[in-house]
mmCIF file of C-alpha atoms in Angstrom:
data_model
loop_
_atom_site.group_PDB
_atom_site.id
_atom_site.type_symbol
_atom_site.label_atom_id
_atom_site.label_comp_id
_atom_site.label_asym_id
_atom_site.label_seq_id
_atom_site.Cartn_x
_atom_site.Cartn_y
_atom_site.Cartn_z
ATOM 1 C CA GLU A 1 57.590 10.612 -20.153
ATOM 2 C CA SER A 2 55.800 7.915 -18.144
ATOM 3 C CA LEU A 3 52.045 7.581 -18.638
ATOM 4 C CA GLU A 4 50.735 4.473 -16.909
ATOM 5 C CA ALA A 5 47.748 3.498 -14.797
ATOM 6 C CA VAL A 6 46.762 0.634 -12.529
ATOM 7 C CA SER A 7 43.077 -0.325 -12.425
ATOM 8 C CA GLY A 8 40.928 -2.841 -10.586
ATOM 9 C CA ALA A 9 37.695 -4.598 -11.556
ATOM 10 C CA ASP A 10 35.590 -7.686 -10.836
ATOM 11 C CA ASP A 11 38.073 -9.989 -12.553
ATOM 12 C CA SER A 12 41.565 -8.588 -11.934
ATOM 13 C CA SER A 13 43.960 -5.683 -11.392
ATOM 14 C CA LYS A 14 45.695 -4.381 -14.542
ATOM 15 C CA LEU A 15 48.666 -2.202 -15.540
ATOM 16 C CA TRP A 16 47.924 0.068 -18.529
ATOM 17 C CA SER A 17 49.890 2.214 -20.958
ATOM 18 C CA LEU A 18 48.012 5.525 -21.219
ATOM 19 C CA LYS A 19 50.383 6.632 -23.977
ATOM 20 C CA PHE A 20 49.746 3.688 -26.309
ATOM 21 C CA GLY A 21 46.309 2.665 -25.008
ATOM 22 C CA GLY A 22 46.904 -1.003 -24.138
ATOM 23 C CA CYS A 23 47.045 -3.413 -21.194
ATOM 24 C CA ILE A 24 50.619 -4.341 -20.169
ATOM 25 C CA ARG A 25 50.082 -6.834 -17.304
ATOM 26 C CA THR A 26 47.256 -8.511 -15.387
ATOM 27 C CA MET A 27 47.162 -9.804 -11.789
ATOM 28 C CA SER A 28 44.166 -12.105 -11.334
ATOM 29 C CA ASP A 29 44.433 -13.116 -7.638
ATOM 30 C CA CYS A 30 41.717 -10.700 -6.415
ATOM 31 C CA PRO A 31 39.138 -12.472 -4.176
ATOM 32 C CA GLU A 32 35.707 -10.897 -4.780
ATOM 33 C CA GLY A 33 37.306 -8.374 -7.153
ATOM 34 C CA ALA A 34 39.832 -5.527 -6.883
ATOM 35 C CA THR A 35 37.817 -2.711 -5.305
ATOM 36 C CA ALA A 36 40.756 -0.328 -4.752
ATOM 37 C CA VAL A 37 44.307 0.083 -6.050
ATOM 38 C CA ALA A 38 47.451 2.057 -5.195
ATOM 39 C CA ALA A 39 50.825 2.034 -6.944
ATOM 40 C CA ASP A 40 54.463 2.594 -5.965
ATOM 41 C CA TRP A 41 55.729 3.549 -9.431
ATOM 42 C CA GLY A 42 59.360 3.880 -8.336
ATOM 43 C CA GLY A 43 59.273 0.536 -6.550
ATOM 44 C CA HIS A 44 57.413 -1.152 -9.441
ATOM 45 C CA SER A 45 54.707 -2.579 -7.183
ATOM 46 C CA ALA A 46 51.001 -2.077 -6.535
ATOM 47 C CA VAL A 47 48.419 -2.919 -3.873
ATOM 48 C CA ALA A 48 44.965 -4.204 -4.760
ATOM 49 C CA GLY A 49 42.288 -3.914 -2.082
ATOM 50 C CA CYS A 50 39.827 -6.783 -2.485
ATOM 51 C CA GLY A 51 36.136 -7.338 -1.875
ATOM 52 C CA ASN A 52 36.847 -9.942 0.814
ATOM 53 C CA GLY A 53 38.691 -7.380 2.991
ATOM 54 C CA SER A 54 42.240 -8.410 2.072
ATOM 55 C CA CYS A 55 45.058 -6.508 0.347
ATOM 56 C CA ARG A 56 47.238 -8.009 -2.388
ATOM 57 C CA VAL A 57 50.706 -6.544 -3.064
ATOM 58 C CA TRP A 58 51.912 -7.382 -6.588
ATOM 59 C CA SER A 59 54.844 -6.684 -8.934
ATOM 60 C CA LEU A 60 54.259 -4.329 -11.868
ATOM 61 C CA LYS A 61 57.217 -5.947 -13.642
ATOM 62 C CA THR A 62 56.050 -9.570 -13.473
ATOM 63 C CA ALA A 63 52.441 -9.478 -12.119
ATOM 64 C CA ASP A 64 53.569 -11.886 -9.365
ATOM 65 C CA LEU A 65 51.879 -11.761 -5.925
ATOM 66 C CA LEU A 66 54.400 -10.423 -3.361
ATOM 67 C CA HIS A 67 52.366 -10.289 -0.143
ATOM 68 C CA LYS A 68 48.803 -10.461 1.186
ATOM 69 C CA PHE A 69 47.135 -9.459 4.477
ATOM 70 C CA THR A 70 43.663 -8.914 5.950
ATOM 71 C CA ALA A 71 42.778 -5.214 6.305
ATOM 72 C CA HIS A 72 39.028 -4.840 6.979
ATOM 73 C CA ARG A 73 36.059 -6.993 7.965
ATOM 74 C CA GLY A 74 34.239 -6.084 4.744
ATOM 75 C CA GLY A 75 35.678 -4.934 1.441
ATOM 76 C CA VAL A 76 38.643 -2.588 1.068
ATOM 77 C CA TRP A 77 37.084 0.371 -0.748
ATOM 78 C CA ALA A 78 39.996 2.822 -0.898
ATOM 79 C CA LEU A 79 43.809 2.861 -0.675
ATOM 80 C CA GLN A 80 46.500 5.534 -0.586
ATOM 81 C CA TRP A 81 50.209 4.683 -0.498
ATOM 82 C CA ASN A 82 52.802 7.038 0.983
ATOM 83 C CA PHE A 83 55.633 4.887 -0.326
ATOM 84 C CA LYS A 84 58.391 7.442 0.395
ATOM 85 C CA GLU A 85 57.747 7.203 4.140
ATOM 86 C CA GLY A 86 56.480 3.622 4.094
ATOM 87 C CA TYR A 87 52.799 4.059 4.963
ATOM 88 C CA LEU A 88 49.564 2.774 3.415
ATOM 89 C CA ALA A 89 46.063 4.053 4.214
ATOM 90 C CA SER A 90 43.034 1.826 3.655
ATOM 91 C CA ALA A 91 39.310 2.561 4.007
ATOM 92 C CA GLY A 92 36.487 0.094 4.478
ATOM 93 C CA ASP A 93 33.803 -1.120 6.896
ATOM 94 C CA GLU A 94 33.574 1.881 9.278
ATOM 95 C CA ALA A 95 37.170 3.095 9.542
ATOM 96 C CA VAL A 96 40.367 4.316 7.898
ATOM 97 C CA LYS A 97 43.511 2.413 8.875
ATOM 98 C CA ILE A 98 47.164 3.444 8.543
ATOM 99 C CA TRP A 99 49.632 0.600 7.864
ATOM 100 C CA ASP A 100 53.419 0.315 8.082
ATOM 101 C CA SER A 101 54.268 -0.946 4.587
ATOM 102 C CA ASN A 102 57.611 -2.304 5.810
ATOM 103 C CA ASP A 103 55.971 -5.103 7.812
ATOM 104 C CA TRP A 104 52.231 -4.436 7.155
ATOM 105 C CA THR A 105 51.311 -3.817 10.808
ATOM 106 C CA CYS A 106 48.419 -1.446 11.621
ATOM 107 C CA LEU A 107 49.583 1.847 13.201
ATOM 108 C CA PHE A 108 46.318 3.787 13.513
ATOM 109 C CA THR A 109 42.562 3.278 13.202
ATOM 110 C CA THR A 110 40.042 6.119 13.065
ATOM 111 C CA PRO A 111 36.989 6.079 15.342
ATOM 112 C CA GLY A 112 34.033 4.191 13.844
ATOM 113 C CA HIS A 113 31.991 5.913 11.166
ATOM 114 C CA ALA A 114 28.408 4.788 10.512
ATOM 115 C CA GLY A 115 27.705 3.735 6.949
ATOM 116 C CA GLY A 116 31.268 2.923 5.945
ATOM 117 C CA LEU A 117 33.759 4.814 3.782
ATOM 118 C CA MET A 118 33.905 4.325 0.013
ATOM 119 C CA CYS A 119 36.878 6.606 -0.678
ATOM 120 C CA MET A 120 39.398 8.858 1.067
ATOM 121 C CA SER A 121 42.483 11.015 0.628
ATOM 122 C CA VAL A 122 45.114 11.541 3.318
ATOM 123 C CA ASN A 123 47.123 14.703 3.962
ATOM 124 C CA TRP A 124 50.114 12.991 5.577
ATOM 125 C CA SER A 125 51.934 16.166 6.702
ATOM 126 C CA GLU A 126 48.893 17.720 8.403
ATOM 127 C CA SER A 127 47.169 14.479 9.563
ATOM 128 C CA LYS A 128 43.925 15.160 7.697
ATOM 129 C CA ILE A 129 41.551 12.735 5.975
ATOM 130 C CA LEU A 130 38.857 13.578 3.423
ATOM 131 C CA GLY A 131 36.376 10.732 3.041
ATOM 132 C CA GLY A 132 33.374 9.906 0.882
ATOM 133 C CA CYS A 133 30.569 7.983 2.572
ATOM 134 C CA GLY A 134 28.932 4.801 1.411
ATOM 135 C CA SER A 135 25.459 5.357 2.838
ATOM 136 C CA THR A 136 25.142 9.103 2.184
ATOM 137 C CA SER A 137 26.165 11.588 -0.482
ATOM 138 C CA ASN A 138 28.347 13.601 1.900
ATOM 139 C CA LEU A 139 32.075 14.269 2.023
ATOM 140 C CA GLN A 140 33.673 14.610 5.443
ATOM 141 C CA LEU A 141 36.975 16.115 6.555
ATOM 142 C CA TRP A 142 38.673 14.827 9.732
ATOM 143 C CA ASN A 143 41.517 16.549 11.576
ATOM 144 C CA CYS A 144 43.607 14.042 13.567
ATOM 145 C CA ALA A 145 46.343 14.467 16.176
ATOM 146 C CA ALA A 146 49.732 15.439 14.764
ATOM 147 C CA ASP A 147 51.428 12.092 15.519
ATOM 148 C CA SER A 148 48.452 9.890 14.580
ATOM 149 C CA PHE A 149 49.959 8.419 11.396
ATOM 150 C CA SER A 150 53.573 8.015 12.561
ATOM 151 C CA ARG A 151 55.408 5.011 13.958
ATOM 152 C CA ALA A 152 55.703 4.982 17.746
ATOM 153 C CA LYS A 153 59.079 6.136 19.035
ATOM 154 C CA GLU A 154 60.773 3.948 21.594
ATOM 155 C CA GLY A 155 59.691 4.949 25.102
ATOM 156 C CA VAL A 156 57.095 7.456 23.841
ATOM 157 C CA GLU A 157 53.371 6.668 23.964
ATOM 158 C CA LYS A 158 51.383 7.687 20.888
ATOM 159 C CA THR A 159 48.307 9.879 21.151
ATOM 160 C CA LYS A 160 45.158 7.739 21.137
ATOM 161 C CA ALA A 161 42.552 8.256 18.415
ATOM 162 C CA GLU A 162 39.961 10.779 19.511
ATOM 163 C CA LYS A 163 36.510 11.470 18.139
ATOM 164 C CA VAL A 164 36.632 14.773 16.277
ATOM 165 C CA ALA A 165 33.881 16.797 14.629
ATOM 166 C CA ALA A 166 33.877 16.392 10.860
ATOM 167 C CA VAL A 167 33.353 19.196 8.369
ATOM 168 C CA LYS A 168 30.714 18.116 5.835
ATOM 169 C CA TYR A 169 30.463 19.001 2.132
ATOM 170 C CA HIS A 170 27.220 18.576 0.191
ATOM 171 C CA GLY A 171 26.864 18.301 -3.600
ATOM 172 C CA HIS A 172 26.173 14.779 -4.835
ATOM 173 C CA GLN A 173 22.756 13.125 -4.844
ATOM 174 C CA ASP A 174 24.044 9.570 -4.437
ATOM 175 C CA VAL A 175 27.002 7.550 -3.111
ATOM 176 C CA VAL A 176 30.488 9.031 -3.667
ATOM 177 C CA PRO A 177 32.691 6.036 -4.612
ATOM 178 C CA ASP A 178 35.943 7.885 -5.371
ATOM 179 C CA LEU A 179 37.798 11.182 -4.966
ATOM 180 C CA ALA A 180 41.203 12.821 -5.483
ATOM 181 C CA VAL A 181 42.727 15.795 -3.651
ATOM 182 C CA ASP A 182 45.448 18.377 -4.332
ATOM 183 C CA TRP A 183 46.026 19.374 -0.700
ATOM 184 C CA GLY A 184 48.510 22.102 -1.625
ATOM 185 C CA ARG A 185 45.890 23.978 -3.642
ATOM 186 C CA SER A 186 42.903 22.844 -1.536
ATOM 187 C CA ILE A 187 41.182 21.305 -4.566
ATOM 188 C CA ALA A 188 39.232 18.033 -4.588
ATOM 189 C CA VAL A 189 37.551 16.104 -7.408
ATOM 190 C CA THR A 190 34.719 13.677 -6.649
ATOM 191 C CA GLY A 191 32.728 11.272 -8.787
ATOM 192 C CA GLY A 192 29.286 9.976 -7.881
ATOM 193 C CA TRP A 193 26.781 7.267 -8.660
ATOM 194 C CA ASP A 194 24.572 10.188 -9.680
ATOM 195 C CA ALA A 195 26.698 10.398 -12.884
ATOM 196 C CA THR A 196 28.179 13.707 -11.728
ATOM 197 C CA LEU A 197 31.800 14.871 -11.514
ATOM 198 C CA ILE A 198 32.413 17.769 -9.092
ATOM 199 C CA VAL A 199 35.510 19.969 -8.569
ATOM 200 C CA TRP A 200 35.624 21.434 -5.026
ATOM 201 C CA ASN A 201 37.313 24.336 -3.283
ATOM 202 C CA LEU A 202 38.068 22.791 0.129
ATOM 203 C CA LYS A 203 38.586 26.199 1.770
ATOM 204 C CA THR A 204 35.065 27.381 0.948
ATOM 205 C CA GLY A 205 33.433 23.951 0.794
ATOM 206 C CA MET A 206 31.786 24.943 -2.499
ATOM 207 C CA PRO A 207 31.952 23.365 -6.004
ATOM 208 C CA THR A 208 33.823 25.289 -8.722
ATOM 209 C CA HIS A 209 32.767 22.966 -11.583
ATOM 210 C CA SER A 210 30.077 20.280 -11.891
ATOM 211 C CA HIS A 211 29.765 18.018 -14.954
ATOM 212 C CA GLU A 212 27.182 15.443 -16.003
ATOM 213 C CA CYS A 213 28.870 12.219 -17.159
ATOM 214 C CA LYS A 214 27.181 10.866 -20.295
ATOM 215 C CA PHE A 215 28.564 7.359 -19.658
ATOM 216 C CA GLY A 216 26.639 7.090 -16.369
ATOM 217 C CA ARG A 217 27.937 6.357 -12.885
ATOM 218 C CA VAL A 218 31.511 7.318 -12.022
ATOM 219 C CA ARG A 219 32.864 4.147 -10.380
ATOM 220 C CA SER A 220 36.470 5.315 -9.892
ATOM 221 C CA LEU A 221 38.784 8.170 -10.889
ATOM 222 C CA ALA A 222 42.383 9.437 -11.107
ATOM 223 C CA VAL A 223 43.288 13.099 -11.636
ATOM 224 C CA ASP A 224 46.110 15.021 -13.326
ATOM 225 C CA PHE A 225 45.630 18.348 -11.508
ATOM 226 C CA ALA A 226 48.447 20.106 -13.389
ATOM 227 C CA ASN A 227 46.760 19.524 -16.760
ATOM 228 C CA SER A 228 43.132 19.545 -15.510
ATOM 229 C CA LEU A 229 42.471 15.978 -16.676
ATOM 230 C CA VAL A 230 40.588 13.117 -15.019
ATOM 231 C CA TRP A 231 40.348 9.405 -15.883
ATOM 232 C CA CYS A 232 36.978 7.958 -14.888
ATOM 233 C CA GLY A 233 36.216 4.251 -14.527
ATOM 234 C CA SER A 234 32.711 3.398 -15.749
ATOM 235 C CA SER A 235 30.219 0.574 -15.221
ATOM 236 C CA ASN A 236 30.744 -0.948 -18.690
ATOM 237 C CA GLY A 237 34.503 -1.610 -18.477
ATOM 238 C CA TYR A 238 35.711 1.624 -20.098
ATOM 239 C CA LEU A 239 38.210 4.238 -18.852
ATOM 240 C CA HIS A 240 37.205 7.754 -19.988
ATOM 241 C CA GLN A 241 39.614 10.711 -20.072
ATOM 242 C CA MET A 242 37.791 13.997 -19.389
ATOM 243 C CA ASP A 243 38.705 17.673 -19.226
ATOM 244 C CA LEU A 244 38.023 18.980 -15.707
ATOM 245 C CA ARG A 245 37.062 22.458 -16.908
ATOM 246 C CA SER A 246 34.801 21.610 -19.839
ATOM 247 C CA GLY A 247 33.645 18.125 -18.847
ATOM 248 C CA LEU A 248 34.260 16.868 -22.405
ATOM 249 C CA ILE A 249 35.431 13.267 -22.982
ATOM 250 C CA GLN A 250 38.770 13.267 -24.825
ATOM 251 C CA LYS A 251 39.618 9.554 -24.956
ATOM 252 C CA SER A 252 38.029 6.187 -24.038
ATOM 253 C CA LEU A 253 39.820 2.872 -23.382
ATOM 254 C CA GLU A 254 38.099 -0.516 -23.286
ATOM 255 C CA GLY A 255 39.582 -3.387 -21.305
ATOM 256 C CA HIS A 256 37.695 -4.830 -18.324
ATOM 257 C CA GLY A 257 34.775 -7.215 -18.517
ATOM 258 C CA GLY A 258 32.851 -5.443 -15.754
ATOM 259 C CA ALA A 259 32.786 -2.144 -13.913
ATOM 260 C CA VAL A 260 36.150 -0.360 -13.432
ATOM 261 C CA THR A 261 36.034 -0.021 -9.655
ATOM 262 C CA ALA A 262 39.543 1.395 -9.137
ATOM 263 C CA VAL A 263 42.135 3.335 -11.124
ATOM 264 C CA SER A 264 45.526 4.923 -10.347
ATOM 265 C CA ALA A 265 47.483 6.969 -12.909
ATOM 266 C CA ASN A 266 51.188 7.844 -13.267
ATOM 267 C CA VAL A 267 51.164 11.240 -15.016
ATOM 268 C CA ASP A 268 54.631 12.566 -14.131
ATOM 269 C CA SER A 269 56.624 13.974 -17.056
#
């Protein structure tokens, strides 16, 4: 059983043991803080999105820096790695970008979105993106062209990004900094600066559970949908494990000196 998590904060990106409750490795080369993280557990590497708009790829075995590139004009607020097919999605400034993780070239950029994007989840097979906005409390769902996220085939021109109407979901009263989605079951979990955790039915657009978080703002989260568990990063450096149905805190881990702005968990058994 492998129970590990990668987190990001103002000072570093860290690899944790969720089973034993300790920090295993620390990567400190994070200009203006690690504002987003994504992990390739099989490849033993992780990406830290930084406040200066760059991405840092680092080794989970040694904590060494493997590669770095500029992704957005402002900070990189969200990452999702499709490591099996070699793609990385990043969100920041006013767009989501899809990257080829073999050579780190940009394959696709969404049309501009006012207010910026704090978080997102990508449905790679159906070319959908669910995003949480930085200037509003809304969630938005975009449907993109079928070949939008793929590499261009030789001699075939890719479909250009088109402006599409977004489906909006309302529930939070403040900024939504992080979310997680089980696309197969059409379930999403969002955390807000309003100290609220919401479980959504994406088919109906309605919440199924809403919990007040006693520790305050939810700064980041990672979800184990199979066991209805969520790990929430807080403003005071703690990771809190909560039950999605009851909203009760089951475990708390202390480690960062500032807010836990990003977390990714490996919960496969």
